[in-house]
mmCIF file of C-alpha atoms in Angstrom:
data_model
loop_
_atom_site.group_PDB
_atom_site.id
_atom_site.type_symbol
_atom_site.label_atom_id
_atom_site.label_comp_id
_atom_site.label_asym_id
_atom_site.label_seq_id
_atom_site.Cartn_x
_atom_site.Cartn_y
_atom_site.Cartn_z
ATOM 1 C CA MET A 1 -18.678 23.864 -36.438
ATOM 2 C CA ASN A 2 -16.653 26.990 -37.139
ATOM 3 C CA VAL A 3 -14.609 26.426 -33.986
ATOM 4 C CA CYS A 4 -13.861 22.846 -35.004
ATOM 5 C CA ARG A 5 -12.959 23.945 -38.535
ATOM 6 C CA ASN A 6 -10.617 26.625 -37.216
ATOM 7 C CA ARG A 7 -8.928 24.139 -34.919
ATOM 8 C CA ARG A 8 -8.397 21.701 -37.769
ATOM 9 C CA PHE A 9 -6.947 24.474 -39.920
ATOM 10 C CA PHE A 10 -4.620 25.567 -37.114
ATOM 11 C CA THR A 11 -3.497 21.974 -36.523
ATOM 12 C CA ALA A 12 -2.779 21.438 -40.228
ATOM 13 C CA ALA A 13 -0.858 24.728 -40.450
ATOM 14 C CA ALA A 14 1.209 23.899 -37.358
ATOM 15 C CA ALA A 15 2.010 20.441 -38.754
ATOM 16 C CA ALA A 16 3.151 21.971 -42.067
ATOM 17 C CA VAL A 17 5.370 24.509 -40.278
ATOM 18 C CA LEU A 18 6.877 21.782 -38.113
ATOM 19 C CA GLY A 19 7.653 19.688 -41.178
ATOM 20 C CA VAL A 20 9.495 22.619 -42.752
ATOM 21 C CA LEU A 21 11.442 23.275 -39.535
ATOM 22 C CA VAL A 22 12.491 19.621 -39.280
ATOM 23 C CA LEU A 23 13.817 19.771 -42.843
ATOM 24 C CA ALA A 24 15.624 23.027 -42.037
ATOM 25 C CA ALA A 25 17.318 21.633 -38.914
ATOM 26 C CA PRO A 26 17.692 17.848 -39.317
ATOM 27 C CA GLN A 27 20.602 17.611 -36.873
ATOM 28 C CA ALA A 28 18.612 19.309 -34.108
ATOM 29 C CA ALA A 29 15.658 17.020 -34.812
ATOM 30 C CA LYS A 30 17.954 14.013 -34.522
ATOM 31 C CA GLN A 31 19.351 15.228 -31.205
ATOM 32 C CA GLY A 32 15.868 15.939 -29.871
ATOM 33 C CA PHE A 33 14.668 12.473 -30.836
ATOM 34 C CA ALA A 34 17.701 10.836 -29.219
ATOM 35 C CA SER A 35 17.249 12.921 -26.062
ATOM 36 C CA GLY A 36 13.573 12.007 -25.813
ATOM 37 C CA THR A 37 14.261 8.307 -26.352
ATOM 38 C CA ALA A 38 16.980 8.304 -23.673
ATOM 39 C CA LEU A 39 14.636 10.091 -21.264
ATOM 40 C CA CYS A 40 11.931 7.469 -21.829
ATOM 41 C CA LEU A 41 14.295 4.560 -21.199
ATOM 42 C CA ASP A 42 16.020 6.166 -18.238
ATOM 43 C CA SER A 43 13.105 7.657 -16.269
ATOM 44 C CA VAL A 44 9.681 7.628 -17.958
ATOM 45 C CA LEU A 45 9.275 3.868 -18.390
ATOM 46 C CA PRO A 46 10.684 2.874 -14.959
ATOM 47 C CA ALA A 47 8.455 5.475 -13.304
ATOM 48 C CA LEU A 48 5.186 4.844 -15.178
ATOM 49 C CA PHE A 49 5.077 1.281 -16.531
ATOM 50 C CA PRO A 50 4.917 -0.509 -13.127
ATOM 51 C CA PHE A 51 2.287 1.952 -11.858
ATOM 52 C CA PHE A 52 0.147 1.433 -14.954
ATOM 53 C CA VAL A 53 0.110 -2.328 -14.312
ATOM 54 C CA VAL A 54 -0.524 -1.973 -10.570
ATOM 55 C CA CYS A 55 -3.287 0.601 -11.034
ATOM 56 C CA GLU A 56 -5.010 -1.583 -13.617
ATOM 57 C CA LEU A 57 -5.096 -4.512 -11.180
ATOM 58 C CA LEU A 58 -6.110 -2.417 -8.166
ATOM 59 C CA MET A 59 -8.959 -0.666 -9.966
ATOM 60 C CA ALA A 60 -10.343 -4.040 -11.038
ATOM 61 C CA ALA A 61 -10.835 -5.032 -7.388
ATOM 62 C CA PRO A 62 -13.492 -3.494 -5.133
ATOM 63 C CA PRO A 63 -12.057 -0.455 -3.307
ATOM 64 C CA PRO A 64 -11.673 -0.574 0.502
ATOM 65 C CA ALA A 65 -14.668 1.661 1.118
ATOM 66 C CA VAL A 66 -14.254 1.717 4.902
ATOM 67 C CA LEU A 67 -10.685 3.021 4.684
ATOM 68 C CA LEU A 68 -11.467 5.473 1.895
ATOM 69 C CA ARG A 69 -14.706 6.875 3.331
ATOM 70 C CA PRO A 70 -13.006 9.656 5.400
ATOM 71 C CA LEU A 71 -11.047 10.854 2.365
ATOM 72 C CA GLN A 72 -14.157 10.572 0.209
ATOM 73 C CA ARG A 73 -16.156 12.768 2.579
ATOM 74 C CA VAL A 74 -13.415 15.360 3.025
ATOM 75 C CA LEU A 75 -12.914 15.754 -0.736
ATOM 76 C CA GLY A 76 -16.652 15.704 -1.492
ATOM 77 C CA LEU A 77 -16.473 12.683 -3.813
ATOM 78 C CA GLU A 78 -19.465 10.558 -4.741
ATOM 79 C CA SER A 79 -17.641 7.251 -5.167
ATOM 80 C CA ALA A 80 -15.050 5.337 -3.166
ATOM 81 C CA GLU A 81 -13.434 4.415 -6.487
ATOM 82 C CA THR A 82 -12.759 8.095 -7.106
ATOM 83 C CA ALA A 83 -11.070 8.435 -3.713
ATOM 84 C CA GLN A 84 -8.980 5.361 -4.472
ATOM 85 C CA SER A 85 -8.029 6.849 -7.846
ATOM 86 C CA VAL A 86 -6.945 10.121 -6.203
ATOM 87 C CA VAL A 87 -4.550 8.244 -3.918
ATOM 88 C CA LEU A 88 -3.172 6.195 -6.811
ATOM 89 C CA SER A 89 -2.741 9.384 -8.854
ATOM 90 C CA TRP A 90 -0.658 10.987 -6.108
ATOM 91 C CA VAL A 91 1.671 7.990 -6.342
ATOM 92 C CA GLY A 92 1.588 7.328 -10.092
ATOM 93 C CA GLY A 93 1.419 10.890 -11.454
ATOM 94 C CA TYR A 94 -0.653 12.784 -13.998
ATOM 95 C CA ALA A 95 -0.679 10.017 -16.633
ATOM 96 C CA VAL A 96 -2.159 7.533 -14.153
ATOM 97 C CA CYS A 97 -4.684 10.173 -13.051
ATOM 98 C CA ALA A 98 -5.907 10.884 -16.586
ATOM 99 C CA ARG A 99 -6.015 7.204 -17.492
ATOM 100 C CA LEU A 100 -8.076 6.296 -14.425
ATOM 101 C CA ALA A 101 -10.456 9.213 -14.992
ATOM 102 C CA GLY A 102 -11.038 8.208 -18.611
ATOM 103 C CA GLN A 103 -11.412 4.501 -17.916
ATOM 104 C CA LEU A 104 -13.757 4.806 -14.960
ATOM 105 C CA TYR A 105 -15.942 7.446 -16.608
ATOM 106 C CA ASP A 106 -16.216 5.592 -19.919
ATOM 107 C CA ALA A 107 -17.153 2.401 -18.051
ATOM 108 C CA GLY A 108 -19.859 4.248 -16.087
ATOM 109 C CA ARG A 109 -18.229 3.499 -12.720
ATOM 110 C CA ILE A 110 -17.926 7.173 -11.707
ATOM 111 C CA SER A 111 -19.924 10.282 -12.596
ATOM 112 C CA ARG A 112 -18.657 13.083 -14.796
ATOM 113 C CA ARG A 113 -18.514 15.342 -11.732
ATOM 114 C CA ASP A 114 -16.194 12.890 -9.976
ATOM 115 C CA ALA A 115 -14.101 12.485 -13.135
ATOM 116 C CA VAL A 116 -13.471 16.245 -13.233
ATOM 117 C CA ARG A 117 -12.690 16.330 -9.514
ATOM 118 C CA LEU A 118 -10.295 13.426 -9.902
ATOM 119 C CA GLN A 119 -8.302 15.349 -12.517
ATOM 120 C CA ILE A 120 -8.174 18.486 -10.367
ATOM 121 C CA LEU A 121 -7.151 16.706 -7.163
ATOM 122 C CA GLY A 122 -4.954 13.964 -8.626
ATOM 123 C CA CYS A 123 -3.061 15.696 -11.444
ATOM 124 C CA CYS A 124 0.544 15.943 -10.228
ATOM 125 C CA SER A 125 4.037 14.648 -10.909
ATOM 126 C CA GLY A 126 4.943 11.384 -9.207
ATOM 127 C CA PRO A 127 7.245 11.159 -6.166
ATOM 128 C CA GLY A 128 9.961 9.403 -8.163
ATOM 129 C CA PHE A 129 10.293 12.385 -10.500
ATOM 130 C CA VAL A 130 9.823 15.184 -7.948
ATOM 131 C CA ILE A 131 11.907 13.718 -5.097
ATOM 132 C CA GLY A 132 14.500 11.730 -7.012
ATOM 133 C CA CYS A 133 14.961 13.713 -10.218
ATOM 134 C CA VAL A 134 14.037 17.318 -9.375
ATOM 135 C CA GLY A 135 15.094 17.258 -5.718
ATOM 136 C CA GLY A 136 18.031 14.868 -5.658
ATOM 137 C CA LEU A 137 19.495 15.176 -9.145
ATOM 138 C CA LEU A 138 18.655 18.677 -10.373
ATOM 139 C CA LEU A 139 18.486 20.705 -7.149
ATOM 140 C CA GLY A 140 20.943 18.559 -5.204
ATOM 141 C CA ASN A 141 18.759 18.249 -2.096
ATOM 142 C CA VAL A 142 16.544 15.215 -1.472
ATOM 143 C CA ARG A 143 14.880 16.858 1.539
ATOM 144 C CA LEU A 144 13.910 19.752 -0.671
ATOM 145 C CA GLY A 145 12.437 17.234 -3.128
ATOM 146 C CA VAL A 146 10.304 15.714 -0.352
ATOM 147 C CA VAL A 147 9.070 19.165 0.667
ATOM 148 C CA LEU A 148 8.372 20.028 -2.963
ATOM 149 C CA TYR A 149 6.337 16.848 -3.459
ATOM 150 C CA ALA A 150 4.309 17.420 -0.271
ATOM 151 C CA ALA A 151 3.760 21.071 -1.231
ATOM 152 C CA GLN A 152 2.560 19.916 -4.647
ATOM 153 C CA ILE A 153 -0.115 17.715 -3.069
ATOM 154 C CA GLY A 154 -1.100 20.547 -0.721
ATOM 155 C CA ALA A 155 -1.440 22.914 -3.674
ATOM 156 C CA ASN A 156 -3.617 20.314 -5.429
ATOM 157 C CA LEU A 157 -5.954 20.212 -2.443
ATOM 158 C CA ALA A 158 -6.022 24.000 -2.044
ATOM 159 C CA ALA A 159 -6.728 24.593 -5.732
ATOM 160 C CA GLY A 160 -9.320 21.825 -5.610
ATOM 161 C CA VAL A 161 -11.203 23.511 -2.768
ATOM 162 C CA VAL A 162 -11.421 26.770 -4.725
ATOM 163 C CA CYS A 163 -12.431 25.101 -7.985
ATOM 164 C CA LEU A 164 -14.868 22.604 -6.489
ATOM 165 C CA PHE A 165 -16.870 25.343 -4.828
ATOM 166 C CA GLY A 166 -16.617 27.566 -7.904
ATOM 167 C CA VAL A 167 -16.643 26.508 -11.541
ATOM 168 C CA CYS A 168 -16.670 22.770 -10.944
ATOM 169 C CA GLY A 169 -19.541 22.941 -8.531
ATOM 170 C CA ARG A 170 -21.815 23.450 -11.530
ATOM 171 C CA THR A 171 -20.639 20.330 -13.384
ATOM 172 C CA ARG A 172 -22.999 17.940 -11.642
ATOM 173 C CA GLY A 173 -24.676 14.910 -13.023
ATOM 174 C CA ASP A 174 -23.768 12.579 -15.842
ATOM 175 C CA THR A 175 -24.995 14.622 -18.781
ATOM 176 C CA PRO A 176 -23.360 13.625 -22.064
ATOM 177 C CA ASP A 177 -23.053 17.272 -23.113
ATOM 178 C CA LEU A 178 -19.339 17.963 -22.698
ATOM 179 C CA ARG A 179 -19.802 21.672 -23.291
ATOM 180 C CA ASP A 180 -21.249 22.072 -19.794
ATOM 181 C CA GLY A 181 -18.356 23.573 -17.876
ATOM 182 C CA CYS A 182 -15.740 22.142 -20.199
ATOM 183 C CA GLY A 183 -15.423 24.838 -22.798
ATOM 184 C CA GLY A 184 -17.173 23.161 -25.729
ATOM 185 C CA ARG A 185 -14.757 20.587 -27.049
ATOM 186 C CA CYS A 186 -14.795 19.172 -30.568
ATOM 187 C CA THR A 187 -15.092 15.552 -29.551
ATOM 188 C CA SER A 188 -17.690 12.867 -29.870
ATOM 189 C CA PRO A 189 -20.082 12.231 -26.971
ATOM 190 C CA PRO A 190 -18.943 9.816 -24.283
ATOM 191 C CA ARG A 191 -19.552 6.172 -24.834
ATOM 192 C CA GLY A 192 -22.613 4.471 -23.390
ATOM 193 C CA ARG A 193 -22.690 3.682 -19.731
ATOM 194 C CA MET A 194 -21.441 0.215 -18.833
ATOM 195 C CA GLN A 195 -20.942 -1.064 -22.361
ATOM 196 C CA ALA A 196 -20.751 -4.779 -22.836
ATOM 197 C CA SER A 197 -17.201 -4.366 -24.191
ATOM 198 C CA ALA A 198 -15.985 -2.419 -21.140
ATOM 199 C CA PRO A 199 -13.672 -4.485 -18.930
ATOM 200 C CA THR A 200 -15.237 -5.822 -15.753
ATOM 201 C CA VAL A 201 -13.587 -7.063 -12.603
ATOM 202 C CA GLN A 202 -13.657 -10.691 -13.807
ATOM 203 C CA GLN A 203 -12.121 -9.843 -17.195
ATOM 204 C CA VAL A 204 -8.981 -8.123 -15.864
ATOM 205 C CA SER A 205 -5.930 -10.370 -15.487
ATOM 206 C CA ILE A 206 -2.196 -9.801 -15.241
ATOM 207 C CA SER A 207 -1.768 -10.267 -18.992
ATOM 208 C CA THR A 208 -4.572 -7.794 -19.724
ATOM 209 C CA ALA A 209 -3.053 -5.290 -17.305
ATOM 210 C CA ILE A 210 0.398 -5.612 -18.880
ATOM 211 C CA THR A 211 -1.005 -5.230 -22.388
ATOM 212 C CA SER A 212 -2.913 -2.110 -21.405
ATOM 213 C CA ALA A 213 0.141 -0.733 -19.590
ATOM 214 C CA VAL A 214 2.314 -1.266 -22.677
ATOM 215 C CA THR A 215 -0.120 0.683 -24.850
ATOM 216 C CA SER A 216 -0.351 3.532 -22.338
ATOM 217 C CA SER A 217 3.429 3.666 -21.834
ATOM 218 C CA LEU A 218 4.020 3.819 -25.581
ATOM 219 C CA SER A 219 1.567 6.717 -25.825
ATOM 220 C CA VAL A 220 3.375 8.627 -23.070
ATOM 221 C CA CYS A 221 6.775 7.961 -24.646
ATOM 222 C CA GLY A 222 5.453 9.108 -28.020
ATOM 223 C CA CYS A 223 4.379 12.461 -26.531
ATOM 224 C CA VAL A 224 7.708 12.903 -24.726
ATOM 225 C CA VAL A 225 9.820 12.122 -27.803
ATOM 226 C CA PHE A 226 7.698 14.294 -30.098
ATOM 227 C CA PHE A 227 7.803 17.391 -27.924
ATOM 228 C CA ARG A 228 11.504 16.926 -27.215
ATOM 229 C CA LEU A 229 12.028 16.931 -30.976
ATOM 230 C CA VAL A 230 9.839 20.025 -31.366
ATOM 231 C CA GLY A 231 11.754 21.850 -28.641
ATOM 232 C CA ALA A 232 15.117 21.029 -30.194
ATOM 233 C CA VAL A 233 14.004 22.191 -33.639
ATOM 234 C CA LEU A 234 12.457 25.420 -32.352
ATOM 235 C CA GLY A 235 15.579 26.175 -30.315
ATOM 236 C CA ALA A 236 17.800 25.678 -33.361
ATOM 237 C CA VAL A 237 15.722 27.717 -35.820
ATOM 238 C CA ILE A 238 13.962 30.434 -33.795
ATOM 239 C CA PRO A 239 15.970 32.668 -31.408
ATOM 240 C CA LEU A 240 13.836 32.035 -28.308
ATOM 241 C CA PRO A 241 15.035 31.593 -24.696
ATOM 242 C CA SER A 242 15.694 27.877 -24.390
ATOM 243 C CA VAL A 243 14.422 27.726 -20.812
ATOM 244 C CA LEU A 244 11.023 29.139 -21.793
ATOM 245 C CA VAL A 245 10.693 26.817 -24.788
ATOM 246 C CA SER A 246 11.582 23.777 -22.681
ATOM 247 C CA ALA A 247 9.222 24.763 -19.861
ATOM 248 C CA ALA A 248 6.350 25.369 -22.278
ATOM 249 C CA LEU A 249 6.766 22.014 -24.023
ATOM 250 C CA GLU A 250 7.959 19.397 -21.527
ATOM 251 C CA VAL A 251 8.174 19.100 -17.731
ATOM 252 C CA SER A 252 11.507 17.311 -17.338
ATOM 253 C CA ALA A 253 13.331 19.499 -19.852
ATOM 254 C CA GLY A 254 11.894 22.654 -18.273
ATOM 255 C CA CYS A 255 12.976 21.620 -14.764
ATOM 256 C CA ALA A 256 16.476 20.729 -16.034
ATOM 257 C CA ASP A 257 16.918 24.106 -17.776
ATOM 258 C CA PHE A 258 15.671 26.059 -14.753
ATOM 259 C CA ALA A 259 17.990 24.086 -12.452
ATOM 260 C CA VAL A 260 20.983 25.288 -14.463
ATOM 261 C CA LEU A 261 20.131 28.899 -13.531
ATOM 262 C CA GLY A 262 20.809 28.189 -9.851
ATOM 263 C CA GLY A 263 19.535 29.971 -6.769
ATOM 264 C CA GLN A 264 15.907 30.851 -6.232
ATOM 265 C CA ALA A 265 15.308 31.007 -9.992
ATOM 266 C CA ALA A 266 15.979 27.259 -10.158
ATOM 267 C CA LEU A 267 13.701 26.361 -7.245
ATOM 268 C CA TYR A 268 10.713 28.520 -8.106
ATOM 269 C CA GLY A 269 11.166 27.966 -11.830
ATOM 270 C CA CYS A 270 10.833 24.216 -11.249
ATOM 271 C CA CYS A 271 7.718 24.957 -9.182
ATOM 272 C CA ALA A 272 6.198 26.873 -12.087
ATOM 273 C CA VAL A 273 6.927 24.024 -14.491
ATOM 274 C CA LEU A 274 5.377 21.450 -12.134
ATOM 275 C CA SER A 275 2.244 23.590 -11.848
ATOM 276 C CA LEU A 276 1.694 24.497 -15.515
ATOM 277 C CA LEU A 277 2.863 21.039 -16.726
ATOM 278 C CA GLY A 278 3.663 21.883 -20.374
ATOM 279 C CA VAL A 279 2.120 21.013 -23.727
ATOM 280 C CA SER A 280 3.342 17.405 -23.606
ATOM 281 C CA VAL A 281 1.506 16.682 -20.347
ATOM 282 C CA TRP A 282 -1.662 18.397 -21.582
ATOM 283 C CA ALA A 283 -1.576 16.231 -24.703
ATOM 284 C CA GLN A 284 -1.194 13.116 -22.550
ATOM 285 C CA MET A 285 -4.055 14.196 -20.294
ATOM 286 C CA GLN A 286 -6.370 14.701 -23.272
ATOM 287 C CA LEU A 287 -5.275 11.387 -24.784
ATOM 288 C CA PHE A 288 -5.923 9.295 -21.667
ATOM 289 C CA ALA A 289 -8.901 11.127 -20.161
ATOM 290 C CA GLY A 290 -10.847 11.221 -23.438
ATOM 291 C CA ALA A 291 -14.452 12.248 -22.849
ATOM 292 C CA ALA A 292 -13.729 13.091 -19.194
ATOM 293 C CA PHE A 293 -11.138 15.746 -20.120
ATOM 294 C CA CYS A 294 -12.247 19.240 -19.075
ATOM 295 C CA PRO A 295 -9.554 21.710 -20.254
ATOM 296 C CA GLN A 296 -10.965 25.011 -19.022
ATOM 297 C CA VAL A 297 -11.604 23.811 -15.481
ATOM 298 C CA LEU A 298 -8.248 22.026 -15.364
ATOM 299 C CA LEU A 299 -6.440 25.145 -16.628
ATOM 300 C CA ALA A 300 -8.075 27.270 -13.915
ATOM 301 C CA SER A 301 -7.001 24.746 -11.279
ATOM 302 C CA ARG A 302 -3.392 24.711 -12.548
ATOM 303 C CA LEU A 303 -3.150 28.507 -12.426
ATOM 304 C CA LEU A 304 -4.378 28.397 -8.832
ATOM 305 C CA HIS A 305 -1.949 25.550 -8.216
ATOM 306 C CA LEU A 306 0.909 27.803 -9.359
ATOM 307 C CA VAL A 307 0.009 30.461 -6.792
ATOM 308 C CA PHE A 308 -0.528 28.009 -3.924
ATOM 309 C CA LEU A 309 2.627 25.978 -4.641
ATOM 310 C CA GLN A 310 4.842 29.059 -4.648
ATOM 311 C CA GLY A 311 3.357 30.245 -1.362
ATOM 312 C CA ILE A 312 3.496 26.856 0.389
ATOM 313 C CA LEU A 313 7.093 26.278 -0.680
ATOM 314 C CA ARG A 314 8.229 29.736 0.432
ATOM 315 C CA PHE A 315 6.761 28.985 3.852
ATOM 316 C CA CYS A 316 8.152 25.442 4.163
ATOM 317 C CA VAL A 317 11.699 26.150 2.955
ATOM 318 C CA ARG A 318 12.339 28.264 6.085
ATOM 319 C CA PHE A 319 12.104 25.182 8.287
ATOM 320 C CA LEU A 320 14.563 23.034 6.335
ATOM 321 C CA PRO A 321 17.744 22.409 8.362
ATOM 322 C CA GLY A 322 20.784 24.239 6.999
ATOM 323 C CA ASP A 323 21.019 26.068 3.724
ATOM 324 C CA VAL A 324 19.013 24.939 0.738
ATOM 325 C CA GLY A 325 21.664 24.459 -1.901
ATOM 326 C CA VAL A 326 20.562 24.665 -5.500
ATOM 327 C CA CYS A 327 23.089 23.586 -8.114
ATOM 328 C CA SER A 328 24.196 26.032 -10.778
ATOM 329 C CA THR A 329 25.525 23.442 -13.207
ATOM 330 C CA LEU A 330 24.647 19.889 -14.219
ATOM 331 C CA SER A 331 28.138 18.898 -15.375
ATOM 332 C CA ALA A 332 28.761 16.689 -12.322
ATOM 333 C CA ARG A 333 25.361 15.009 -12.416
ATOM 334 C CA ILE A 334 24.968 13.968 -16.033
ATOM 335 C CA VAL A 335 23.886 10.329 -16.247
ATOM 336 C CA PRO A 336 25.776 8.338 -18.925
ATOM 337 C CA LEU A 337 23.433 7.280 -21.691
ATOM 338 C CA LEU A 338 25.327 4.066 -22.430
ATOM 339 C CA HIS A 339 24.594 2.419 -19.059
ATOM 340 C CA LEU A 340 21.196 2.227 -17.378
ATOM 341 C CA PRO A 341 20.694 1.576 -13.661
ATOM 342 C CA PRO A 342 19.801 -2.050 -12.900
ATOM 343 C CA ASP A 343 16.179 -1.271 -11.994
ATOM 344 C CA ALA A 344 15.675 0.830 -15.152
ATOM 345 C CA ALA A 345 17.279 -1.881 -17.294
ATOM 346 C CA ALA A 346 15.016 -4.552 -15.756
ATOM 347 C CA VAL A 347 11.844 -2.521 -16.310
ATOM 348 C CA GLY A 348 12.932 -1.649 -19.851
ATOM 349 C CA PHE A 349 13.585 -5.333 -20.599
ATOM 350 C CA VAL A 350 10.147 -6.385 -19.299
ATOM 351 C CA PHE A 351 8.500 -3.574 -21.262
ATOM 352 C CA LEU A 352 10.228 -4.550 -24.520
ATOM 353 C CA CYS A 353 9.314 -8.217 -24.015
ATOM 354 C CA ALA A 354 5.674 -7.297 -23.447
ATOM 355 C CA ALA A 355 5.685 -5.047 -26.522
ATOM 356 C CA LEU A 356 7.195 -7.788 -28.696
ATOM 357 C CA TYR A 357 4.681 -10.312 -27.365
ATOM 358 C CA LYS A 358 1.793 -7.990 -28.156
ATOM 359 C CA ALA A 359 3.129 -7.352 -31.688
ATOM 360 C CA TRP A 360 3.583 -11.083 -32.289
ATOM 361 C CA GLN A 361 0.070 -11.792 -31.005
ATOM 362 C CA ASN A 362 -1.428 -9.208 -33.361
ATOM 363 C CA LEU A 363 0.453 -10.650 -36.360
ATOM 364 C CA TYR A 364 -0.517 -14.203 -35.384
ATOM 365 C CA ASN A 365 -4.198 -13.308 -35.115
ATOM 366 C CA LYS A 366 -4.117 -11.779 -38.592
#
């Protein structure tokens, strides 16, 4: 109880300090909010919203157990659904991973042990962000982005092997006590296994998947915008290195600031950000994973991930053809905020239509 009380006091104090800082630097808060909103429309929604819908529909169908059995055995997973979720997480990213872990565990379709393993093995940034944004846009080398994405998956597997035979090997069974191997969190126990209200295969439709994807996408965008605002306010009020503040709060902003440094600092700085994720990603993981979230084990795996990713990338970069050029400025690669790419505009339009339909449905039901 004392731990929970201290956490509530710390949260209230941090909220009060943030409110004062926003009042002290309103222009910076405005710029941070605008930057976060533009980021959501330009990259977050096009990258996540379609995967949320697809993953919802795929997880409603029975997994191809025959095809997934080799991966299931290699990774030491109990369920074919967990193996399927790992593959989907590698494609959809950390938000998809946390959402699948929380949904499947709350519905009683996977054990708590598999839910923890899913987060360790599947937590990563999606290929669209790593290859397209970090590799192609920020570092100016798409091949380097491909290598970075593959190295990220390899580091996930390497860190998973160490953790699964260490700390996580003790988190077996489906005990409702979340303090077992998870650091004693101040949350309510997990919901009952296979509740009547939990969605079944027959209940999931395209409309249900879109509605769920809209809610999840709004939650992700809320975290991105909030921590962008916090970073802008802290940078304007407190004399801290902007690159460290950005890296600690948000993945995309941290990678962009490290890329400006150029050289090896840009490459390995982006690697560090992709491994440690930032406060925004941790908040999203806790939000989506819910009762399946295991912060201490996940933190240990991310620290190992940092070491393995740096080593794998140092080894792989030697075999890239030619010189690995890392840009020292972003002036030639800034994307205009007034015009979105056609695919981003289409996804944004569909997302807004689905959000308006959901809001109208809620008002109509009332």
